[in-house]
């Protein structure tokens, strides 16, 4: 039996009103309460290590009314980190500049991966255990150079820049076939023990400084020489949807990173204590103190000379898109900073 006309109209109005109430009264989408952060291994990631030890991100989120649980992991190279980010195994990754640029280029039409901030500018050394190797040109077909990830890692890109400088324009891939992907601890062990035919290692701190204490290990070149001065080594990056859907968490992250950098600068001894407590690193403390006291070692949130890497990667075909500015591959989180 159908309802009278006046009752049908009343029921219709009630449904419209209920729908309007549901839309207007629906709670805003909740921000994530549990996140995972993945980094590489070594001193360049000290701000994140301080954040982990002191629970700085959780503290900053709490001040914004958010209960947050953060899990940190350390992976071997830029390739595994990028895979973890794309698969949503982690929400934030921190690795070298070139893995970020690779993802920015490949995900511009879907995931929109960009950097939240820079984290470290420091030199990387190309080391050798072979007496006959005095320069990059002395590496031959029987040699093997260890680095975190072939083609993708910042070590691989800067080494390619050095190879082109040594062998000539268009020859950046001259030593590609002798490169071996190895995590820093394994590469350090292989170089210093002359295992697995490893005669070279494109390193970072503290492994390069530790290696140079071993008799027979020498520096062949360093990244600042190749790049013409201090430049960003590592950055922190995420997918666009994480940044869009979690504005308070992102704001809290940036606050936490800035606080960690300030703590490193104001209390270096305490920050080194935290580094050992979190990582269990066996590097002699005197070496770590010497590294972090060096004027060539710097922590900050904005990039330095990052476009040199981007331009080289575009020139050699590693990037399909040519960025016009560093702001193309960084979120607005640092656009007000004096980056380059």
mmCIF file of C-alpha atoms in Angstrom:
data_model
loop_
_atom_site.group_PDB
_atom_site.id
_atom_site.type_symbol
_atom_site.label_atom_id
_atom_site.label_comp_id
_atom_site.label_asym_id
_atom_site.label_seq_id
_atom_site.Cartn_x
_atom_site.Cartn_y
_atom_site.Cartn_z
ATOM 1 C CA UNK A 1 0.000 0.000 0.000
ATOM 2 C CA UNK A 2 1.460 3.380 -0.992
ATOM 3 C CA UNK A 3 1.770 6.266 1.453
ATOM 4 C CA UNK A 4 -0.349 9.402 1.012
ATOM 5 C CA UNK A 5 1.371 12.147 -0.975
ATOM 6 C CA UNK A 6 2.028 14.347 2.061
ATOM 7 C CA UNK A 7 3.691 11.458 3.965
ATOM 8 C CA UNK A 8 5.838 10.545 0.941
ATOM 9 C CA UNK A 9 7.063 14.144 0.757
ATOM 10 C CA UNK A 10 7.815 14.150 4.489
ATOM 11 C CA UNK A 11 9.740 10.885 4.221
ATOM 12 C CA UNK A 12 11.709 12.246 1.272
ATOM 13 C CA UNK A 13 12.630 15.372 3.170
ATOM 14 C CA UNK A 14 13.725 13.262 6.115
ATOM 15 C CA UNK A 15 16.021 11.169 3.890
ATOM 16 C CA UNK A 16 17.581 14.276 2.357
ATOM 17 C CA UNK A 17 18.090 15.784 5.782
ATOM 18 C CA UNK A 18 19.625 12.557 7.084
ATOM 19 C CA UNK A 19 22.008 12.385 4.136
ATOM 20 C CA UNK A 20 23.010 16.015 4.613
ATOM 21 C CA UNK A 21 23.623 15.394 8.314
ATOM 22 C CA UNK A 22 25.744 12.335 7.527
ATOM 23 C CA UNK A 23 27.915 14.286 5.104
ATOM 24 C CA UNK A 24 28.224 17.394 7.247
ATOM 25 C CA UNK A 25 28.618 15.510 10.494
ATOM 26 C CA UNK A 26 31.052 12.867 9.228
ATOM 27 C CA UNK A 27 34.303 12.967 11.140
ATOM 28 C CA UNK A 28 37.397 14.039 9.234
ATOM 29 C CA UNK A 29 39.615 11.176 8.073
ATOM 30 C CA UNK A 30 41.866 10.215 10.981
ATOM 31 C CA UNK A 31 45.609 10.562 10.529
ATOM 32 C CA UNK A 32 47.755 7.458 10.865
ATOM 33 C CA UNK A 33 48.496 6.256 14.380
ATOM 34 C CA UNK A 34 51.339 3.920 13.424
ATOM 35 C CA UNK A 35 54.084 4.631 10.888
ATOM 36 C CA UNK A 36 57.304 3.013 9.760
ATOM 37 C CA UNK A 37 60.524 4.797 8.823
ATOM 38 C CA UNK A 38 63.353 3.116 6.890
ATOM 39 C CA UNK A 39 66.856 4.523 6.530
ATOM 40 C CA UNK A 40 70.230 3.397 5.321
ATOM 41 C CA UNK A 41 73.130 2.653 7.651
ATOM 42 C CA UNK A 42 75.647 5.180 8.959
ATOM 43 C CA UNK A 43 76.251 8.617 10.440
ATOM 44 C CA UNK A 44 74.446 10.595 7.698
ATOM 45 C CA UNK A 45 71.194 9.487 9.343
ATOM 46 C CA UNK A 46 72.066 10.766 12.834
ATOM 47 C CA UNK A 47 69.060 13.160 13.086
ATOM 48 C CA UNK A 48 66.676 10.242 12.545
ATOM 49 C CA UNK A 49 68.619 8.193 15.092
ATOM 50 C CA UNK A 50 68.260 11.005 17.646
ATOM 51 C CA UNK A 51 64.551 11.233 16.777
ATOM 52 C CA UNK A 52 64.213 7.501 17.371
ATOM 53 C CA UNK A 53 66.096 7.526 20.679
ATOM 54 C CA UNK A 54 64.261 10.525 22.116
ATOM 55 C CA UNK A 55 60.883 9.711 20.501
ATOM 56 C CA UNK A 56 60.826 13.247 19.127
ATOM 57 C CA UNK A 57 58.262 12.579 16.397
ATOM 58 C CA UNK A 58 55.907 10.957 18.898
ATOM 59 C CA UNK A 59 56.393 13.910 21.262
ATOM 60 C CA UNK A 60 55.648 16.486 18.558
ATOM 61 C CA UNK A 61 52.580 14.523 17.419
ATOM 62 C CA UNK A 62 51.309 14.289 20.994
ATOM 63 C CA UNK A 63 51.433 18.072 21.260
ATOM 64 C CA UNK A 64 49.051 18.163 18.286
ATOM 65 C CA UNK A 65 46.638 15.730 19.909
ATOM 66 C CA UNK A 66 47.826 12.641 18.041
ATOM 67 C CA UNK A 67 48.937 9.356 19.582
ATOM 68 C CA UNK A 68 51.671 8.011 17.344
ATOM 69 C CA UNK A 69 53.750 4.845 17.279
ATOM 70 C CA UNK A 70 56.897 4.974 15.131
ATOM 71 C CA UNK A 71 58.943 1.966 14.049
ATOM 72 C CA UNK A 72 62.424 2.459 12.572
ATOM 73 C CA UNK A 73 64.392 0.061 10.363
ATOM 74 C CA UNK A 74 67.766 0.217 8.619
ATOM 75 C CA UNK A 75 68.098 -1.271 5.146
ATOM 76 C CA UNK A 76 71.155 -1.794 2.976
ATOM 77 C CA UNK A 77 70.664 0.510 -0.001
ATOM 78 C CA UNK A 78 68.476 2.874 -1.986
ATOM 79 C CA UNK A 79 66.913 0.090 -4.069
ATOM 80 C CA UNK A 80 65.442 -1.847 -1.113
ATOM 81 C CA UNK A 81 64.318 1.418 0.487
ATOM 82 C CA UNK A 82 62.458 2.489 -2.639
ATOM 83 C CA UNK A 83 60.792 -0.926 -2.895
ATOM 84 C CA UNK A 84 59.693 -0.684 0.745
ATOM 85 C CA UNK A 85 58.176 2.761 0.190
ATOM 86 C CA UNK A 86 56.304 1.811 -2.979
ATOM 87 C CA UNK A 87 54.882 -1.326 -1.358
ATOM 88 C CA UNK A 88 53.674 0.669 1.665
ATOM 89 C CA UNK A 89 55.924 -1.376 3.951
ATOM 90 C CA UNK A 90 57.160 2.018 5.190
ATOM 91 C CA UNK A 91 55.680 5.514 5.026
ATOM 92 C CA UNK A 92 58.944 7.463 5.123
ATOM 93 C CA UNK A 93 62.300 6.556 3.598
ATOM 94 C CA UNK A 94 65.675 8.189 4.019
ATOM 95 C CA UNK A 95 68.441 7.452 1.560
ATOM 96 C CA UNK A 96 70.744 9.162 -0.886
ATOM 97 C CA UNK A 97 69.556 11.971 -3.145
ATOM 98 C CA UNK A 98 69.647 9.847 -6.302
ATOM 99 C CA UNK A 99 67.192 7.146 -5.092
ATOM 100 C CA UNK A 100 64.763 9.970 -4.312
ATOM 101 C CA UNK A 101 65.242 11.496 -7.765
ATOM 102 C CA UNK A 102 64.674 8.086 -9.361
ATOM 103 C CA UNK A 103 61.330 7.686 -7.579
ATOM 104 C CA UNK A 104 60.311 11.294 -8.202
ATOM 105 C CA UNK A 105 60.852 10.700 -11.916
ATOM 106 C CA UNK A 106 59.071 7.345 -12.073
ATOM 107 C CA UNK A 107 56.097 8.165 -9.847
ATOM 108 C CA UNK A 108 55.168 11.673 -10.964
ATOM 109 C CA UNK A 109 51.903 10.394 -12.496
ATOM 110 C CA UNK A 110 50.858 8.042 -9.700
ATOM 111 C CA UNK A 111 52.460 7.996 -6.237
ATOM 112 C CA UNK A 112 54.028 11.457 -6.467
ATOM 113 C CA UNK A 113 57.089 10.689 -4.362
ATOM 114 C CA UNK A 114 59.058 13.770 -3.287
ATOM 115 C CA UNK A 115 61.442 14.749 -0.511
ATOM 116 C CA UNK A 116 60.174 16.151 2.767
ATOM 117 C CA UNK A 117 63.620 17.506 3.614
ATOM 118 C CA UNK A 118 67.345 17.054 3.240
ATOM 119 C CA UNK A 119 69.178 15.459 6.139
ATOM 120 C CA UNK A 120 72.930 15.486 5.544
ATOM 121 C CA UNK A 121 75.707 16.956 3.433
ATOM 122 C CA UNK A 122 78.989 15.085 3.755
ATOM 123 C CA UNK A 123 81.740 13.668 1.516
ATOM 124 C CA UNK A 124 81.856 10.093 0.229
ATOM 125 C CA UNK A 125 85.260 8.519 -0.402
ATOM 126 C CA UNK A 126 86.268 6.126 -3.150
ATOM 127 C CA UNK A 127 88.720 3.789 -1.408
ATOM 128 C CA UNK A 128 91.054 1.049 -2.625
ATOM 129 C CA UNK A 129 93.194 -1.714 -1.137
ATOM 130 C CA UNK A 130 95.322 -2.097 -4.278
ATOM 131 C CA UNK A 131 98.716 -0.412 -4.502
ATOM 132 C CA UNK A 132 98.566 0.079 -8.258
ATOM 133 C CA UNK A 133 95.346 2.106 -8.149
ATOM 134 C CA UNK A 134 96.156 5.796 -7.841
ATOM 135 C CA UNK A 135 93.163 7.272 -9.657
ATOM 136 C CA UNK A 136 89.749 6.292 -11.024
ATOM 137 C CA UNK A 137 91.340 5.499 -14.391
ATOM 138 C CA UNK A 138 93.475 2.773 -12.806
ATOM 139 C CA UNK A 139 90.519 0.475 -12.069
ATOM 140 C CA UNK A 140 90.447 -2.342 -14.612
ATOM 141 C CA UNK A 141 88.259 -5.283 -15.675
ATOM 142 C CA UNK A 142 89.617 -7.547 -12.926
ATOM 143 C CA UNK A 143 88.758 -5.082 -10.153
ATOM 144 C CA UNK A 144 85.505 -4.889 -8.213
ATOM 145 C CA UNK A 145 84.048 -1.733 -6.647
ATOM 146 C CA UNK A 146 81.506 -2.186 -3.846
ATOM 147 C CA UNK A 147 78.670 0.301 -3.321
ATOM 148 C CA UNK A 148 75.199 0.163 -1.718
ATOM 149 C CA UNK A 149 73.102 -0.157 -4.905
ATOM 150 C CA UNK A 150 74.209 -0.320 -8.521
ATOM 151 C CA UNK A 151 72.892 2.498 -10.751
ATOM 152 C CA UNK A 152 70.497 3.873 -8.107
ATOM 153 C CA UNK A 153 72.546 4.804 -5.029
ATOM 154 C CA UNK A 154 74.070 8.252 -4.579
ATOM 155 C CA UNK A 155 77.452 6.505 -4.439
ATOM 156 C CA UNK A 156 76.823 5.008 -7.886
ATOM 157 C CA UNK A 157 75.786 8.332 -9.400
ATOM 158 C CA UNK A 158 78.685 10.330 -7.950
ATOM 159 C CA UNK A 159 81.113 7.589 -8.986
ATOM 160 C CA UNK A 160 79.681 7.809 -12.527
ATOM 161 C CA UNK A 161 80.309 11.564 -12.462
ATOM 162 C CA UNK A 162 83.913 10.909 -11.444
ATOM 163 C CA UNK A 163 84.304 8.231 -14.114
ATOM 164 C CA UNK A 164 83.123 10.655 -16.811
ATOM 165 C CA UNK A 165 85.577 13.267 -15.552
ATOM 166 C CA UNK A 166 88.361 10.679 -15.737
ATOM 167 C CA UNK A 167 87.543 8.968 -19.049
ATOM 168 C CA UNK A 168 85.846 11.806 -20.922
ATOM 169 C CA UNK A 169 82.369 13.011 -21.955
ATOM 170 C CA UNK A 170 79.848 10.264 -22.563
ATOM 171 C CA UNK A 171 81.913 7.619 -20.747
ATOM 172 C CA UNK A 172 80.244 7.692 -17.347
ATOM 173 C CA UNK A 173 79.463 3.969 -17.608
ATOM 174 C CA UNK A 174 83.048 2.906 -18.230
ATOM 175 C CA UNK A 175 83.276 1.071 -14.877
ATOM 176 C CA UNK A 176 79.664 -0.096 -14.569
ATOM 177 C CA UNK A 177 80.540 -3.741 -15.209
ATOM 178 C CA UNK A 178 82.892 -3.980 -12.229
ATOM 179 C CA UNK A 179 80.476 -2.588 -9.623
ATOM 180 C CA UNK A 180 79.049 -4.869 -6.917
ATOM 181 C CA UNK A 181 76.043 -4.122 -4.710
ATOM 182 C CA UNK A 182 76.924 -4.558 -1.019
ATOM 183 C CA UNK A 183 75.631 -3.009 2.204
ATOM 184 C CA UNK A 184 78.168 -0.772 3.926
ATOM 185 C CA UNK A 185 79.212 -3.196 6.701
ATOM 186 C CA UNK A 186 79.827 -6.008 4.195
ATOM 187 C CA UNK A 187 81.634 -3.684 1.772
ATOM 188 C CA UNK A 188 83.877 -2.433 4.574
ATOM 189 C CA UNK A 189 84.703 -6.001 5.603
ATOM 190 C CA UNK A 190 85.390 -7.089 2.016
ATOM 191 C CA UNK A 191 87.671 -4.140 1.265
ATOM 192 C CA UNK A 192 89.696 -4.352 4.462
ATOM 193 C CA UNK A 193 90.093 -8.143 4.281
ATOM 194 C CA UNK A 194 90.541 -8.248 0.485
ATOM 195 C CA UNK A 195 87.705 -10.739 0.215
ATOM 196 C CA UNK A 196 85.603 -11.519 -2.852
ATOM 197 C CA UNK A 197 87.917 -9.658 -5.202
ATOM 198 C CA UNK A 198 86.778 -6.275 -3.856
ATOM 199 C CA UNK A 199 89.496 -3.719 -4.652
ATOM 200 C CA UNK A 200 87.381 -0.556 -4.372
ATOM 201 C CA UNK A 201 84.575 0.773 -2.196
ATOM 202 C CA UNK A 202 82.511 3.944 -2.677
ATOM 203 C CA UNK A 203 81.800 4.575 0.974
ATOM 204 C CA UNK A 204 80.294 6.949 3.522
ATOM 205 C CA UNK A 205 80.863 7.724 7.189
ATOM 206 C CA UNK A 206 81.850 6.140 9.500
ATOM 207 C CA UNK A 207 82.935 3.213 7.314
ATOM 208 C CA UNK A 208 85.309 5.232 5.137
ATOM 209 C CA UNK A 209 87.132 6.747 8.110
ATOM 210 C CA UNK A 210 87.378 3.344 9.791
ATOM 211 C CA UNK A 211 88.754 1.819 6.601
ATOM 212 C CA UNK A 212 91.434 4.492 6.305
ATOM 213 C CA UNK A 213 92.794 3.386 9.686
ATOM 214 C CA UNK A 214 93.554 -0.047 8.187
ATOM 215 C CA UNK A 215 97.051 -0.410 6.671
ATOM 216 C CA UNK A 216 96.973 -0.555 2.879
ATOM 217 C CA UNK A 217 93.681 1.315 2.423
ATOM 218 C CA UNK A 218 93.869 4.636 0.551
ATOM 219 C CA UNK A 219 91.493 7.288 -0.722
ATOM 220 C CA UNK A 220 91.335 7.566 -4.509
ATOM 221 C CA UNK A 221 88.766 10.381 -4.754
ATOM 222 C CA UNK A 222 85.952 11.987 -2.817
ATOM 223 C CA UNK A 223 82.517 13.279 -3.745
ATOM 224 C CA UNK A 224 83.185 16.920 -2.884
ATOM 225 C CA UNK A 225 86.121 16.926 -5.325
ATOM 226 C CA UNK A 226 83.965 15.307 -7.999
ATOM 227 C CA UNK A 227 80.976 17.609 -7.408
ATOM 228 C CA UNK A 228 83.023 20.764 -6.979
ATOM 229 C CA UNK A 229 82.181 21.395 -3.315
ATOM 230 C CA UNK A 230 79.867 20.433 -0.440
ATOM 231 C CA UNK A 231 76.619 18.819 -1.550
ATOM 232 C CA UNK A 232 73.645 16.994 -0.066
ATOM 233 C CA UNK A 233 74.174 13.282 0.339
ATOM 234 C CA UNK A 234 70.921 12.048 1.879
ATOM 235 C CA UNK A 235 67.285 13.133 1.993
ATOM 236 C CA UNK A 236 63.966 12.076 3.558
ATOM 237 C CA UNK A 237 61.042 11.289 1.256
ATOM 238 C CA UNK A 238 57.462 10.010 1.113
ATOM 239 C CA UNK A 239 54.455 9.478 -1.141
ATOM 240 C CA UNK A 240 52.139 12.382 -1.906
ATOM 241 C CA UNK A 241 49.086 10.718 -0.359
ATOM 242 C CA UNK A 242 50.876 10.285 2.989
ATOM 243 C CA UNK A 243 51.706 13.998 3.029
ATOM 244 C CA UNK A 244 48.182 14.998 1.940
ATOM 245 C CA UNK A 245 46.332 12.724 4.355
ATOM 246 C CA UNK A 246 48.539 13.338 7.388
ATOM 247 C CA UNK A 247 49.202 17.103 7.560
ATOM 248 C CA UNK A 248 49.623 17.184 11.352
ATOM 249 C CA UNK A 249 51.959 14.197 11.333
ATOM 250 C CA UNK A 250 54.083 15.767 8.606
ATOM 251 C CA UNK A 251 54.210 19.050 10.500
ATOM 252 C CA UNK A 252 55.195 17.149 13.646
ATOM 253 C CA UNK A 253 57.886 15.269 11.701
ATOM 254 C CA UNK A 254 59.463 18.490 10.474
ATOM 255 C CA UNK A 255 59.416 19.922 13.996
ATOM 256 C CA UNK A 256 61.034 16.760 15.317
ATOM 257 C CA UNK A 257 63.765 16.791 12.672
ATOM 258 C CA UNK A 258 64.595 20.421 13.394
ATOM 259 C CA UNK A 259 64.783 19.634 17.106
ATOM 260 C CA UNK A 260 67.095 16.685 16.427
ATOM 261 C CA UNK A 261 69.434 18.874 14.353
ATOM 262 C CA UNK A 262 69.470 21.487 17.120
ATOM 263 C CA UNK A 263 70.301 18.795 19.686
ATOM 264 C CA UNK A 264 73.192 17.518 17.578
ATOM 265 C CA UNK A 265 74.618 21.019 17.308
ATOM 266 C CA UNK A 266 74.123 21.877 20.991
ATOM 267 C CA UNK A 267 75.007 18.500 22.538
ATOM 268 C CA UNK A 268 77.257 16.517 20.218
ATOM 269 C CA UNK A 269 78.489 14.206 22.987
ATOM 270 C CA UNK A 270 74.938 13.283 23.990
ATOM 271 C CA UNK A 271 73.954 12.743 20.355
ATOM 272 C CA UNK A 272 76.879 10.369 19.861
ATOM 273 C CA UNK A 273 75.752 8.469 22.975
ATOM 274 C CA UNK A 274 72.337 8.074 21.349
ATOM 275 C CA UNK A 275 73.926 6.908 18.091
ATOM 276 C CA UNK A 276 75.713 4.069 19.861
ATOM 277 C CA UNK A 277 72.666 3.187 21.963
ATOM 278 C CA UNK A 278 70.411 2.840 18.904
ATOM 279 C CA UNK A 279 72.785 1.331 16.333
ATOM 280 C CA UNK A 280 75.214 -0.749 18.381
ATOM 281 C CA UNK A 281 77.949 0.498 16.021
ATOM 282 C CA UNK A 282 81.464 -0.664 16.980
ATOM 283 C CA UNK A 283 83.276 2.326 15.469
ATOM 284 C CA UNK A 284 85.820 3.824 17.850
ATOM 285 C CA UNK A 285 84.274 6.860 19.517
ATOM 286 C CA UNK A 286 87.262 9.057 18.708
ATOM 287 C CA UNK A 287 86.647 8.459 14.992
ATOM 288 C CA UNK A 288 82.951 9.368 15.265
ATOM 289 C CA UNK A 289 83.775 12.532 17.228
ATOM 290 C CA UNK A 290 86.361 13.519 14.612
ATOM 291 C CA UNK A 291 83.887 12.974 11.758
ATOM 292 C CA UNK A 292 81.072 14.974 13.321
ATOM 293 C CA UNK A 293 83.377 17.816 14.367
ATOM 294 C CA UNK A 294 84.594 18.247 10.776
ATOM 295 C CA UNK A 295 83.397 21.363 8.911
ATOM 296 C CA UNK A 296 82.683 19.114 5.908
ATOM 297 C CA UNK A 297 79.988 17.278 7.871
ATOM 298 C CA UNK A 298 76.667 19.091 8.094
ATOM 299 C CA UNK A 299 73.062 18.402 9.068
ATOM 300 C CA UNK A 300 70.230 20.605 7.837
ATOM 301 C CA UNK A 301 66.760 20.341 6.332
ATOM 302 C CA UNK A 302 67.375 22.063 2.981
ATOM 303 C CA UNK A 303 69.292 20.645 -0.026
ATOM 304 C CA UNK A 304 72.684 21.875 -1.195
ATOM 305 C CA UNK A 305 73.783 21.623 -4.848
ATOM 306 C CA UNK A 306 71.219 18.894 -5.496
ATOM 307 C CA UNK A 307 70.564 20.083 -9.047
ATOM 308 C CA UNK A 308 74.066 18.962 -10.091
ATOM 309 C CA UNK A 309 73.040 15.386 -9.395
ATOM 310 C CA UNK A 310 69.631 15.867 -11.049
ATOM 311 C CA UNK A 311 71.163 17.424 -14.178
ATOM 312 C CA UNK A 312 73.737 14.623 -14.475
ATOM 313 C CA UNK A 313 71.097 11.935 -14.064
ATOM 314 C CA UNK A 314 68.964 13.565 -16.767
ATOM 315 C CA UNK A 315 71.955 13.933 -19.093
ATOM 316 C CA UNK A 316 72.859 10.248 -18.758
ATOM 317 C CA UNK A 317 69.263 9.043 -19.155
ATOM 318 C CA UNK A 318 68.739 7.968 -15.544
ATOM 319 C CA UNK A 319 65.922 10.557 -15.372
ATOM 320 C CA UNK A 320 63.332 11.021 -18.100
ATOM 321 C CA UNK A 321 62.159 14.379 -16.741
ATOM 322 C CA UNK A 322 64.452 17.360 -16.332
ATOM 323 C CA UNK A 323 63.657 19.289 -13.142
ATOM 324 C CA UNK A 324 63.709 23.052 -13.484
ATOM 325 C CA UNK A 325 64.372 23.620 -9.789
ATOM 326 C CA UNK A 326 65.085 21.630 -6.627
ATOM 327 C CA UNK A 327 61.536 22.520 -5.570
ATOM 328 C CA UNK A 328 60.200 20.191 -8.285
ATOM 329 C CA UNK A 329 61.293 17.138 -6.266
ATOM 330 C CA UNK A 330 60.760 18.545 -2.746
ATOM 331 C CA UNK A 331 57.406 19.003 -1.040
ATOM 332 C CA UNK A 332 56.446 22.473 0.144
ATOM 333 C CA UNK A 333 57.716 21.524 3.604
ATOM 334 C CA UNK A 334 61.064 23.196 2.772
ATOM 335 C CA UNK A 335 60.199 25.544 -0.111
ATOM 336 C CA UNK A 336 60.761 28.566 2.121
ATOM 337 C CA UNK A 337 64.345 27.442 2.802
ATOM 338 C CA UNK A 338 67.455 28.516 0.874
ATOM 339 C CA UNK A 339 67.943 25.256 -0.995
ATOM 340 C CA UNK A 340 69.807 24.553 -4.207
#
